[in-house]
Short mmCIF file of C-alpha atoms and ligand atoms in Angstrom, two decimals:
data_model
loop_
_atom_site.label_atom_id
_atom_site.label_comp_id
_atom_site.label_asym_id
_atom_site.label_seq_id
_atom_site.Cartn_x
_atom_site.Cartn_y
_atom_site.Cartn_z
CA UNK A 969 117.15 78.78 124.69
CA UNK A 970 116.73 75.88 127.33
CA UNK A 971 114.44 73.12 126.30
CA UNK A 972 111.06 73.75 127.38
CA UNK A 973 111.36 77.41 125.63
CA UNK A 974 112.31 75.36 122.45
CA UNK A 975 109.13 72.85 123.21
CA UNK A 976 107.17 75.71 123.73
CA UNK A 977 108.20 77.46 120.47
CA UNK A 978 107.94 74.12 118.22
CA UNK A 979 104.47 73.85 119.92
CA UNK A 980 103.04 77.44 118.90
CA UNK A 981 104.70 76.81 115.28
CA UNK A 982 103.03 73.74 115.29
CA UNK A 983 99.52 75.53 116.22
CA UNK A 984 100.11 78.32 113.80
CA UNK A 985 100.57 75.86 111.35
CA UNK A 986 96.96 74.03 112.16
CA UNK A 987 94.88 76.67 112.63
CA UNK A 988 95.93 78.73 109.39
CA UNK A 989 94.05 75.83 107.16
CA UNK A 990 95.96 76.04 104.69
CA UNK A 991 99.70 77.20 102.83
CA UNK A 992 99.43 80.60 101.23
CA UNK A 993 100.99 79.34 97.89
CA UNK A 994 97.95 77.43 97.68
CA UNK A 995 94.68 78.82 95.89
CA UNK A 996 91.69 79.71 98.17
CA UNK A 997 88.45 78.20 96.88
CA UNK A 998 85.45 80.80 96.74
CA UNK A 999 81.65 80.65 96.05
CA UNK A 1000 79.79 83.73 95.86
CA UNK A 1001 76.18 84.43 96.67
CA UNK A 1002 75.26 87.88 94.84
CA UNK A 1003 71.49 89.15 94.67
CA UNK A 1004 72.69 91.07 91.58
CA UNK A 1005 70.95 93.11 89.56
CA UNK A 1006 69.06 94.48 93.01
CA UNK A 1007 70.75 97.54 92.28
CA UNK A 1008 74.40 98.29 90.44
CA UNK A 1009 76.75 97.07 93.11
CA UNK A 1010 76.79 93.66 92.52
CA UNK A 1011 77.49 94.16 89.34
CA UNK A 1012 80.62 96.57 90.18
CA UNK A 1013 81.36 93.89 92.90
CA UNK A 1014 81.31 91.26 89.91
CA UNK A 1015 83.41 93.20 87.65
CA UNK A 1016 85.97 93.95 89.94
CA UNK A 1017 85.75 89.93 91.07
CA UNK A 1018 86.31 88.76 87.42
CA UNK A 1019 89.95 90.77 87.28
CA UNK A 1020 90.96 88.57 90.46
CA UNK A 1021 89.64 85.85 89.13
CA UNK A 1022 93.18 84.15 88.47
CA UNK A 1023 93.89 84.35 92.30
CA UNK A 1024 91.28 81.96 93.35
CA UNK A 1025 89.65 78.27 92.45
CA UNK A 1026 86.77 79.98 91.56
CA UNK A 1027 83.74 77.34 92.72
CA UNK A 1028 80.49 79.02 91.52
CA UNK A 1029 78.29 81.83 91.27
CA UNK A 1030 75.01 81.50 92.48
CA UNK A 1031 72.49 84.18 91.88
CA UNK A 1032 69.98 84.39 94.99
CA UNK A 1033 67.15 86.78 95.95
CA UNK A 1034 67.85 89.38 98.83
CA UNK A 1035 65.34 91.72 101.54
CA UNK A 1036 66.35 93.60 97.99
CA UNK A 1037 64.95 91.71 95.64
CA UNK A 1038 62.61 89.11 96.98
CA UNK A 1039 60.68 87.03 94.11
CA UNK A 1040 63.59 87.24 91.49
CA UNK A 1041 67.50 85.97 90.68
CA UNK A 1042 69.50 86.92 87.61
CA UNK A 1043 72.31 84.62 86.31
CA UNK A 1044 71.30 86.04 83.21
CA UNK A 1045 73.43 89.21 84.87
CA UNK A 1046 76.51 86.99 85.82
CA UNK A 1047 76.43 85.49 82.45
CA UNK A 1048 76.39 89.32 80.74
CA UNK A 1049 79.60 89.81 82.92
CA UNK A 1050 81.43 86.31 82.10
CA UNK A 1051 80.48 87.17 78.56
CA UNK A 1052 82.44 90.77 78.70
CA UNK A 1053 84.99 89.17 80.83
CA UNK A 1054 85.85 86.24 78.19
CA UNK A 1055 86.53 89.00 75.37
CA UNK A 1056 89.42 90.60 77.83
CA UNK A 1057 90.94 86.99 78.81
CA UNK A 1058 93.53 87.13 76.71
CA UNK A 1059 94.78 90.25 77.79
CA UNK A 1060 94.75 89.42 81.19
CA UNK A 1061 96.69 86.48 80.26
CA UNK A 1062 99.49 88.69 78.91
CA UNK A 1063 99.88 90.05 82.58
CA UNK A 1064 99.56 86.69 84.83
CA UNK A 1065 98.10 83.53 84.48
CA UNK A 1066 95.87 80.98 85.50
CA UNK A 1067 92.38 82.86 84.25
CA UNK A 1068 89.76 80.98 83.92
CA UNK A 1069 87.86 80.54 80.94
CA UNK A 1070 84.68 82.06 79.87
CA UNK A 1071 83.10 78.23 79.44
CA UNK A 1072 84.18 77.18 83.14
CA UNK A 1073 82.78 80.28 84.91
CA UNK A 1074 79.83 79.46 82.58
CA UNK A 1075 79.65 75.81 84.24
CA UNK A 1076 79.45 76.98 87.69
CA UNK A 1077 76.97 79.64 87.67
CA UNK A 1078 73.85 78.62 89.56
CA UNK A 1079 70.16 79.76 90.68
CA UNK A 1080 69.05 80.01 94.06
CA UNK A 1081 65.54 79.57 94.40
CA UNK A 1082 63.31 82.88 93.43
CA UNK A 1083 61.78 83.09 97.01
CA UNK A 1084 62.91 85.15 99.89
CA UNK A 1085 64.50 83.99 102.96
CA UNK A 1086 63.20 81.49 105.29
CA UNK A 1087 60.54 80.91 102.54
CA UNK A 1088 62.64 78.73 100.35
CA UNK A 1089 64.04 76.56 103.45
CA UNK A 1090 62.97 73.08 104.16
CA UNK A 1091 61.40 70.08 102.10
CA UNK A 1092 60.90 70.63 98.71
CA UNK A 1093 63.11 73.63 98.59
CA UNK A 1094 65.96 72.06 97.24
CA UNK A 1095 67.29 74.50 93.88
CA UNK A 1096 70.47 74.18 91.54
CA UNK A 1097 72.17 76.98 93.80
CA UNK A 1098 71.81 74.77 97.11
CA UNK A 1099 72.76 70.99 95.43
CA UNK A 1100 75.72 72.69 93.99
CA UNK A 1101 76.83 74.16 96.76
CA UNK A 1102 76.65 70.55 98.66
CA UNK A 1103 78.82 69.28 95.84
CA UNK A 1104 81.46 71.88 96.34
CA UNK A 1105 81.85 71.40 99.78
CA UNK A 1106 81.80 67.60 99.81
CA UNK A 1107 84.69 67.46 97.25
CA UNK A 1108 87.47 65.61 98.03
CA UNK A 1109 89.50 68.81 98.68
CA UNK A 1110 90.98 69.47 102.59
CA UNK A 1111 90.96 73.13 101.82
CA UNK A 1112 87.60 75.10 102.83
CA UNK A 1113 85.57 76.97 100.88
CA UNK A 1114 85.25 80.94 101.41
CA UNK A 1115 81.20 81.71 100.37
CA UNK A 1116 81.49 85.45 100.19
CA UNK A 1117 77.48 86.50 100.86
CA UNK A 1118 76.33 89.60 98.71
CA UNK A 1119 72.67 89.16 98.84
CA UNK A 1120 70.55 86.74 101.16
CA UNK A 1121 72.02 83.59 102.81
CA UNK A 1122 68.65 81.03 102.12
CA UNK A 1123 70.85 79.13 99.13
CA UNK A 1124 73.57 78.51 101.78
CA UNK A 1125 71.03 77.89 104.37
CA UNK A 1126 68.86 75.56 102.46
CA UNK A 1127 72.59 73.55 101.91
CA UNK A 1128 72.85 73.24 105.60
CA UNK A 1129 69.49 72.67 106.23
CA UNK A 1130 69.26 69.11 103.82
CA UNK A 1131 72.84 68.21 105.52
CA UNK A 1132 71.73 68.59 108.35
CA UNK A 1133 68.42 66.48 107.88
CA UNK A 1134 69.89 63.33 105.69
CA UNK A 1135 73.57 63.03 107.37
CA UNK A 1136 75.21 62.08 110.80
CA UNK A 1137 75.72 64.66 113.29
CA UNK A 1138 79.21 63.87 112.67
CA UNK A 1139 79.03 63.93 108.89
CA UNK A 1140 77.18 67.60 109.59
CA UNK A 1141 80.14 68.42 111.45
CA UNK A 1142 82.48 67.78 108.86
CA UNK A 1143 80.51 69.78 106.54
CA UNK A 1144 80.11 72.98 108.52
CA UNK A 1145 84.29 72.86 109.45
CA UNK A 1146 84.63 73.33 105.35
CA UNK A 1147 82.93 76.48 105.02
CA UNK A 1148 83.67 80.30 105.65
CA UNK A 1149 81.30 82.54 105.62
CA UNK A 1150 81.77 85.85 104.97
CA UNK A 1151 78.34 88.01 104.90
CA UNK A 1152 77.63 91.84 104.32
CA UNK A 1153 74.81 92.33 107.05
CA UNK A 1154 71.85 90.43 106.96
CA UNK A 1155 69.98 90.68 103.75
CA UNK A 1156 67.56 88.01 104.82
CA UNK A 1157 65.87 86.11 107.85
CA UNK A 1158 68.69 83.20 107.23
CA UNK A 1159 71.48 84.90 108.69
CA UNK A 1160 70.38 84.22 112.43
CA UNK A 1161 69.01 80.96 111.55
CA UNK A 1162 72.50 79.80 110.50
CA UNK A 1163 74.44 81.25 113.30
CA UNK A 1164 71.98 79.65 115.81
CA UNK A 1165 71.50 76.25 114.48
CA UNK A 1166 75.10 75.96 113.26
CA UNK A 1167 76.94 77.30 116.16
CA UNK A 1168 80.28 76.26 115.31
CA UNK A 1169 80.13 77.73 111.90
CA UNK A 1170 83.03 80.07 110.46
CA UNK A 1171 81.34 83.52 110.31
CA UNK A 1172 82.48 86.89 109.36
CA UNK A 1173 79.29 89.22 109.26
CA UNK A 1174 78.84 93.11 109.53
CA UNK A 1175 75.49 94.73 110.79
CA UNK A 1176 72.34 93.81 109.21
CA UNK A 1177 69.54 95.22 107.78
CA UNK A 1178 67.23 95.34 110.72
CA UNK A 1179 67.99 97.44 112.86
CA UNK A 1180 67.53 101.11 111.87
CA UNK A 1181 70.12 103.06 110.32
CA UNK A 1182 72.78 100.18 111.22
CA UNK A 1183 74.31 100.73 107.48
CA UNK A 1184 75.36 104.32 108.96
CA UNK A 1185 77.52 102.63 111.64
CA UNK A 1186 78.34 99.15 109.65
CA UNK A 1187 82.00 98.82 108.69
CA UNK A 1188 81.61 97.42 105.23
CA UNK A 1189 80.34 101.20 104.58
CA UNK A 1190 83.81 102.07 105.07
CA UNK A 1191 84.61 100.52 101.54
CA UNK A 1192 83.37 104.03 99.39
CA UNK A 1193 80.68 105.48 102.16
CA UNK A 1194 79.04 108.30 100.41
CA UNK A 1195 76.61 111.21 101.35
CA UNK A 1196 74.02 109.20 102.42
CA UNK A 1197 76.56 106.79 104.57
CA UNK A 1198 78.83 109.86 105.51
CA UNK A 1199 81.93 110.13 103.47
CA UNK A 1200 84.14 109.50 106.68
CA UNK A 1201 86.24 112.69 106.77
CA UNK A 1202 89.30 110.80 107.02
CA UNK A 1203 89.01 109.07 103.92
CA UNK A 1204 89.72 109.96 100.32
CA UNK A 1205 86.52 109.65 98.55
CA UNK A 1206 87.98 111.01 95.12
CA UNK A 1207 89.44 107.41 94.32
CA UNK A 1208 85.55 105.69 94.81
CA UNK A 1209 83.58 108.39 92.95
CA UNK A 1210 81.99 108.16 89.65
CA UNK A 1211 84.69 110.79 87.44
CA UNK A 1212 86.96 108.39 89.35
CA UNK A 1213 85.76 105.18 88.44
CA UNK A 1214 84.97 106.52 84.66
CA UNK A 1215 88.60 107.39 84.24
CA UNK A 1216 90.24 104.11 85.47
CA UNK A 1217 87.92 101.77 84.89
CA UNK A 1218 84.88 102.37 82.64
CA UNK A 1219 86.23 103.33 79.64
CA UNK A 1220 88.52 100.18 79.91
CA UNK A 1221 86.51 98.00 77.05
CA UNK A 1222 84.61 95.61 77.44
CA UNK A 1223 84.96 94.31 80.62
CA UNK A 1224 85.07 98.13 81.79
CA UNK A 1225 81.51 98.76 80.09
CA UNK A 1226 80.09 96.97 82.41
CA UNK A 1227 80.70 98.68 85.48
CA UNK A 1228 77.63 100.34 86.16
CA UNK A 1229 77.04 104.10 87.40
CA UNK A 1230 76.99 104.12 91.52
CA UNK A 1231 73.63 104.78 92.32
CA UNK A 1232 73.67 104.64 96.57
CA UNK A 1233 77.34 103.80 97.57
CA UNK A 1234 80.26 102.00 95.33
CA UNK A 1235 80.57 98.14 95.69
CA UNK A 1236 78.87 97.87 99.14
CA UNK A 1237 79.82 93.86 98.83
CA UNK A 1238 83.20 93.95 98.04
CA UNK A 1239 84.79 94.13 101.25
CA UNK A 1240 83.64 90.31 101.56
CA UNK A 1241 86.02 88.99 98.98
CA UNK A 1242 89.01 92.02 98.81
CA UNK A 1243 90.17 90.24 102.68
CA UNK A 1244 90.68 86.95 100.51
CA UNK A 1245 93.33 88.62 97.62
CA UNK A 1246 96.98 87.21 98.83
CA UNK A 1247 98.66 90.40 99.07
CA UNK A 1248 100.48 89.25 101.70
CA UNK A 1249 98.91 91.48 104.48
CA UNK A 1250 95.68 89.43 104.40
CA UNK A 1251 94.73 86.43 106.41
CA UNK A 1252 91.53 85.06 105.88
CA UNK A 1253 91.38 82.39 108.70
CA UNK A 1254 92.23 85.51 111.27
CA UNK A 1255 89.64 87.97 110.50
CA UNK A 1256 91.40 90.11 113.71
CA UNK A 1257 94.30 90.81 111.99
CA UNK A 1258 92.94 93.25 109.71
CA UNK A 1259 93.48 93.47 105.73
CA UNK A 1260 91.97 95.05 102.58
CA UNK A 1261 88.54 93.83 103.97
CA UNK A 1262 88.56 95.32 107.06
CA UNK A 1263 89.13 93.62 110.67
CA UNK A 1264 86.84 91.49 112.39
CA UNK A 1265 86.74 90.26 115.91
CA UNK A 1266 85.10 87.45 117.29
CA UNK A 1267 81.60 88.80 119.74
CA UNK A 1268 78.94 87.61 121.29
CA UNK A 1269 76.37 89.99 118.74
CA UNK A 1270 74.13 90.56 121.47
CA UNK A 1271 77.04 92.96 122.87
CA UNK A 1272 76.20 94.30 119.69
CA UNK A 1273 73.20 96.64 119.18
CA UNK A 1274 72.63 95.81 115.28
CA UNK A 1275 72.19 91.96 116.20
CA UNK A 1276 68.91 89.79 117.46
CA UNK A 1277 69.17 90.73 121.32
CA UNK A 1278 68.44 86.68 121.91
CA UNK A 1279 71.93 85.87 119.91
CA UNK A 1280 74.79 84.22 122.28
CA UNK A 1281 77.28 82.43 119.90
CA UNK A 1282 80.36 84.94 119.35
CA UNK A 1283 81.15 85.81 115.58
CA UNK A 1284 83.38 87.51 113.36
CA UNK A 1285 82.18 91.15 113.45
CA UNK A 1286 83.43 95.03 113.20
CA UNK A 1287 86.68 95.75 115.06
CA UNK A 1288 87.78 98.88 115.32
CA UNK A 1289 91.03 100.60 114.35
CA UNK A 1290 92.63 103.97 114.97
CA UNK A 1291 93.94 105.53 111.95
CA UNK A 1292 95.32 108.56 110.61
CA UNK A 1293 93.32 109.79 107.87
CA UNK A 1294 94.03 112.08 105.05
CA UNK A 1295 93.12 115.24 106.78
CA UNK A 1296 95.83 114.41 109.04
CA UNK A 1297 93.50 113.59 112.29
CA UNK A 1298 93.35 110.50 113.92
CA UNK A 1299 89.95 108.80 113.40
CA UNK A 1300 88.78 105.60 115.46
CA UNK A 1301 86.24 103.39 113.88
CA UNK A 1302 85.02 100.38 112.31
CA UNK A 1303 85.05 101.77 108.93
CA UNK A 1304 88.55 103.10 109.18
CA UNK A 1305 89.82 99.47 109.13
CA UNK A 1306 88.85 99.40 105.63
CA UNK A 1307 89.29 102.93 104.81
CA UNK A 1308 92.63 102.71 105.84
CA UNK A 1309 93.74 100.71 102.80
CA UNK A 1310 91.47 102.35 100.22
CA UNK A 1311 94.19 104.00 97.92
CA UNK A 1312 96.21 100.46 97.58
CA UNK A 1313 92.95 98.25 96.57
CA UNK A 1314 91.66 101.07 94.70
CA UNK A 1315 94.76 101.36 92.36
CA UNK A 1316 95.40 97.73 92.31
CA UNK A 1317 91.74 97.03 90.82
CA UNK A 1318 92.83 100.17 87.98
CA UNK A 1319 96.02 98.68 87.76
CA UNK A 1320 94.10 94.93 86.83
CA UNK A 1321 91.61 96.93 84.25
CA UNK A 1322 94.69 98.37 82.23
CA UNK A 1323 95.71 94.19 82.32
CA UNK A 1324 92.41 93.88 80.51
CA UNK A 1325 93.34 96.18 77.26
CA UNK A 1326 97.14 96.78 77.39
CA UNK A 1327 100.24 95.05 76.51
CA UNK A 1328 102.45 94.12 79.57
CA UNK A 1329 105.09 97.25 79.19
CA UNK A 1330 102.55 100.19 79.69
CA UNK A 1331 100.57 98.36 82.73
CA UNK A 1332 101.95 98.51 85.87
CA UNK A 1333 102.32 95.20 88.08
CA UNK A 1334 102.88 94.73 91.81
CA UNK A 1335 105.58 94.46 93.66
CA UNK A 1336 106.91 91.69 95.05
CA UNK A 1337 107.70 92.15 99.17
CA UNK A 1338 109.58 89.67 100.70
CA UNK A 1339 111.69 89.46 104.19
CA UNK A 1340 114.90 88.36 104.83
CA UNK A 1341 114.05 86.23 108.20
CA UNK A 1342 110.72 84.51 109.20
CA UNK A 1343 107.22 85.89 109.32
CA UNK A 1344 107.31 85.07 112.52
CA UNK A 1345 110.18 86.19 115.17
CA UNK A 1346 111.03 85.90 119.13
CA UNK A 1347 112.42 88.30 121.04
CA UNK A 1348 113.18 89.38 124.72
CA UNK A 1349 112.29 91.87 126.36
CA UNK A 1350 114.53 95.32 125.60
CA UNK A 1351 116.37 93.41 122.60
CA UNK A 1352 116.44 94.71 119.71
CA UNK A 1353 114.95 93.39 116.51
CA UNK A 1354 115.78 93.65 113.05
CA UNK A 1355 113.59 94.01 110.54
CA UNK A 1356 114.50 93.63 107.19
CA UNK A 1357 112.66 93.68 103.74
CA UNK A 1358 115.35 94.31 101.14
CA UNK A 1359 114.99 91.26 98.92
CA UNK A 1360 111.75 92.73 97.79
CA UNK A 1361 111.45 93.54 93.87
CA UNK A 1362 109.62 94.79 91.06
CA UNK A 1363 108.38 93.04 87.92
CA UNK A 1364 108.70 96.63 86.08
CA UNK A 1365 111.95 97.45 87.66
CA UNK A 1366 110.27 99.87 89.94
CA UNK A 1367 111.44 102.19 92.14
CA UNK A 1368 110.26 100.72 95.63
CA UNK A 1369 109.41 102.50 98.96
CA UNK A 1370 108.91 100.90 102.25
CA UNK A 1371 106.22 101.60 105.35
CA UNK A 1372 107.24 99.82 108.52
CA UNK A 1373 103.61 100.03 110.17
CA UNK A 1374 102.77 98.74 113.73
CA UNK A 1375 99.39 98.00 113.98
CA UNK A 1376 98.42 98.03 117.79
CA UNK A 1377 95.03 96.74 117.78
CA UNK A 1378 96.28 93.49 116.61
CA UNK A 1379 98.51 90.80 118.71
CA UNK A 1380 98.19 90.64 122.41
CA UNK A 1381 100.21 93.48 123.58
CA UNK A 1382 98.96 96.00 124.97
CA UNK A 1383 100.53 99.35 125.11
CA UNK A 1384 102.26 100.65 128.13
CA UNK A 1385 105.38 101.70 126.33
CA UNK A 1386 104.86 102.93 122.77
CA UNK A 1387 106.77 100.78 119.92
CA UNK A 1388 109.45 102.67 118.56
CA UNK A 1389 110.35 101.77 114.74
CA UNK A 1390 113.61 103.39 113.79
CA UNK A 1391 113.21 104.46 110.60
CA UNK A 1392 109.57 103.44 109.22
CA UNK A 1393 110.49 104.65 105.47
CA UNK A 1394 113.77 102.48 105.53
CA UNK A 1395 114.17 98.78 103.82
CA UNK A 1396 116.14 97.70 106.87
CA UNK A 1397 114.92 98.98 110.31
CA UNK A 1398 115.29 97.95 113.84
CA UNK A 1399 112.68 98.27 116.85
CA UNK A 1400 113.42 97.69 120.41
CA UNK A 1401 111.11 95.09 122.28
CA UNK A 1402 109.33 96.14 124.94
CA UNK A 1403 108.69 95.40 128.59
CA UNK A 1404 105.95 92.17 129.29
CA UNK A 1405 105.25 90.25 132.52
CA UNK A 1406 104.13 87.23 130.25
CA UNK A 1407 104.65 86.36 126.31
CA UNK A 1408 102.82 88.88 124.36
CA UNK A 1409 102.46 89.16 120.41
CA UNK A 1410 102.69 92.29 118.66
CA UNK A 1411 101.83 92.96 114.41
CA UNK A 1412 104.08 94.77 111.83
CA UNK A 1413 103.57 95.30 108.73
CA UNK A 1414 105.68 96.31 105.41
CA UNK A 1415 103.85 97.66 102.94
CA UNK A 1416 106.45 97.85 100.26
CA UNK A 1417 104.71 100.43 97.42
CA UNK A 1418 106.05 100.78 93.54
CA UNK A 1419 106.74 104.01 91.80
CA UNK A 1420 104.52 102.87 88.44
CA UNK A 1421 100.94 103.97 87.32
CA UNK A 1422 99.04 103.66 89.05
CA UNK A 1423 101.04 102.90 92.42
CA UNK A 1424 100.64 99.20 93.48
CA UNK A 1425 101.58 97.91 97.30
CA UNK A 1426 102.25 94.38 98.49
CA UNK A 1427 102.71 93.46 102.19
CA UNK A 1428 104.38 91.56 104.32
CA UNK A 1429 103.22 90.45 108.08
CA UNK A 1430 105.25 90.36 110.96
CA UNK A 1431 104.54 88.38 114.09
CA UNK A 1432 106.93 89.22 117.01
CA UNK A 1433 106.63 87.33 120.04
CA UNK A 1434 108.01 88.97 122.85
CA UNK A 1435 109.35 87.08 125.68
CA UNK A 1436 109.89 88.46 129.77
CA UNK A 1437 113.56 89.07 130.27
CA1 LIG B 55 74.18 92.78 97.01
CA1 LIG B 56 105.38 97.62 89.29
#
């Protein structure tokens, strides 16, 4: 490697380094907005939430109105659910640690004001939801704070709004480079006020509510979909059913008896947290790569035809991936980049209710994938590259399987010669890089899966930079 090629690489290191925020050993923090008790998802959202709870610095939960449920908010809900959750604790702490206690989630739940939207923005408007909010994101922490939105945005907006009218433009900026937004659709007027005053804002967001029908084309859909939302023939809907979800996870105690009946689709807001779980395929601050949440791509909405024609700032929105579905057909979509991982979050959240009423030896745990290079590797073109995730391992002593799995939508090549992976199923592969005029990146993942009830999967990411020969 002559010296400018080792500059070069040192620089983009250096880059990835920066723009990734922050190490992956470290906790993310997370607020959540839910307009619960609008209808049983939340709640399903919440349970499900509460069993990850241990993954996170969990920052508050703020119950806010919604285009759903205007003139009403209902910590009384989240406190139900903290309530069930802080009779399992202990038995979640027999299977990892670092949960939370019932009397900490207590401390940060929070009321938005009971007003919809735009309504309960400005002077005067101020609630415990939106001053709480502030003091998250103005403690003395570098890391940002994820605000996964399940109901309206006015809480978060009414935040940036007093910010915005009592600091420095440069103190506002400060503030707004703290926070990640992550919103299913727009579930009130606030949405496009944010994104248009607050242009520089972190924002992940799937269609809204206002144009017709949008939820039938929406990619958070793709988390259970159901008759009304199409059940996606690709997709096993068995796993997000009711006989399903009464099997693995409501007749699991206490916690368990809370997880209400579906009444339109299974935890519609879900897929805005399930991207922030460190399974080691998902990366938050790159909403384009693609994980349990689905992928997001950074457009100008107005491209868009479930966004305000007038919008110009690009955000995070639905990508679309082609995927081979259980039928055995390909299927291209925006939903299929969250369908496509359905059976492994599906079985992890069953796996995380048997934490919350059985001993350690009859629960299953996941396994632990790790590679035996860098996460990130150079080649040339036509050399071969090794790919190697043998040191992975089981906490059960599991049997483990392996899934080498190019993912072509990601990572700037674009096919002209198809990627070859030896042997996908082995622990130790080899792929051959491919032709490129200029350096282009390419994705692989290993998904390494346990043998244990039910199944578990971790991941691990491969970057491959591919160099001209
Ligand atoms: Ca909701
Ligand atoms: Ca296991």
């Amino acid at each position: 490697m002559n010296l400018i090629k080792s500059l070069l690489f040192a620089f983009m290191s250096f880059s990835a380094f920066v723009c990734h925020g922050q190490a992956d050993t470290e906790k993310r923090r997370v607020l959540i907005l839910t307009d619960i008790e609008n209808e049983p998802d939340d709640t399903q959202s919440l349970v499900r939430f509460l069993t990850y709870s241990n993954q996170w610095d969990i920052e508050g939960l703020v119950a806010t109105t919604s285009v759903h449920q205007k003139s009403r908010v209902a910590p009384e809900k989240i406190r139900q659910l903290i309530t069930a959750y802080g009779k399992v604790r202990n038995n979640l702490l027999l299977h990892e640690k670092g949960f939370p206690t019932e009397q900490y989630l207590n401390s940060i739940t929070k009321s938005a004001l009971p007003e919809f939207g735009m309504d309960a923005i400005g002077k005067g408007k101020d609630s415990e939801g939106s001053e709480w909010i502030i003091k998250v994101i103005d403690k003395e922490d570098k890391r940002p704070v994820w605000i996964p939105v399940w109901g309206g945005a006015n809480c978060l907006a009414q935040a940036l709004w007093k910010v915005r009218m009592t600091r420095s433009p440069e103190d506002l900026q400060k503030f707004v480079s703290k926070i990640r937004m992550y919103t299913i659709s727009d579930q009130d007027d606030t949405g496009p006020w944010i994104r248009k005053t607050f242009p520089d804002l972190f924002y992940v967001g799937s269609p809204g509510y206002h144009a017709a029908g949008a939820y039938h084309y929406a990619l958070w859909s793709g988390i259970s979909g159901d008759k009304f939302h199409g059940r996606f023939t690709g997709a096993n809907f068995e796993i997000v059913d009711n006989p399903w979800l009464d099997a693995n996870v409501r007749n699991h105690g206490p916690l368990g008896a809370e997880y209400p009946f579906t009444k339109f689709l299974m935890e519609g807001d879900t897929p805005s947290f399930l991207g922030l779980i460190p399974n080691g395929l998902n990366e938050p601050e790159h909403p384009e790569y693609g994980g349990w949440g689905g992928r997001y791509e950074l457009y100008t909405p107005r491209m868009q035809k479930w966004f305000y024609e007038a919008e110009t700032r690009p955000i995070y929105t639905d990508a679309v991936d082609e995927v081979m579905g259980v039928d055995g057909n390909y299927h291209t979509s925006s939903k299929a980049t969250l369908w496509r991982w359905r059976e492994a979050f599906q079985h992890d959240f069953a796996a995380r209710m048997d934490w919350t009423i059985k001993p350690f030896k009859e629960a299953n745990h996941p396994p632990k994938a790790l590679l035996k290079h860098a996460n990130q590797l150079t080649a040339k073109s036509g050399q071969a590259v090794t790919l190697n995730g043998s040191g992975s391992s089981d906490p059960d002593g599991n049997k483990l399987s392996f899934k080498w799995i190019y993912y072509p939508e990601v990572g700037t090549y674009v096919i002209k010669e198809p990627i070859k992976i030896e042997n996908t199923e082995a622990a130790q592969t080899t792929f051959v890089a491919p032709k490129v005029s200029k350096p282009e990146t390419l994705h692989i993942i290993l998904a390494v899966t346990d043998d244990g009830t039910p199944s578990l999967t971790r991941y691990q990411r491969v970057i491959v930079t591919v160099f001209p020969e």
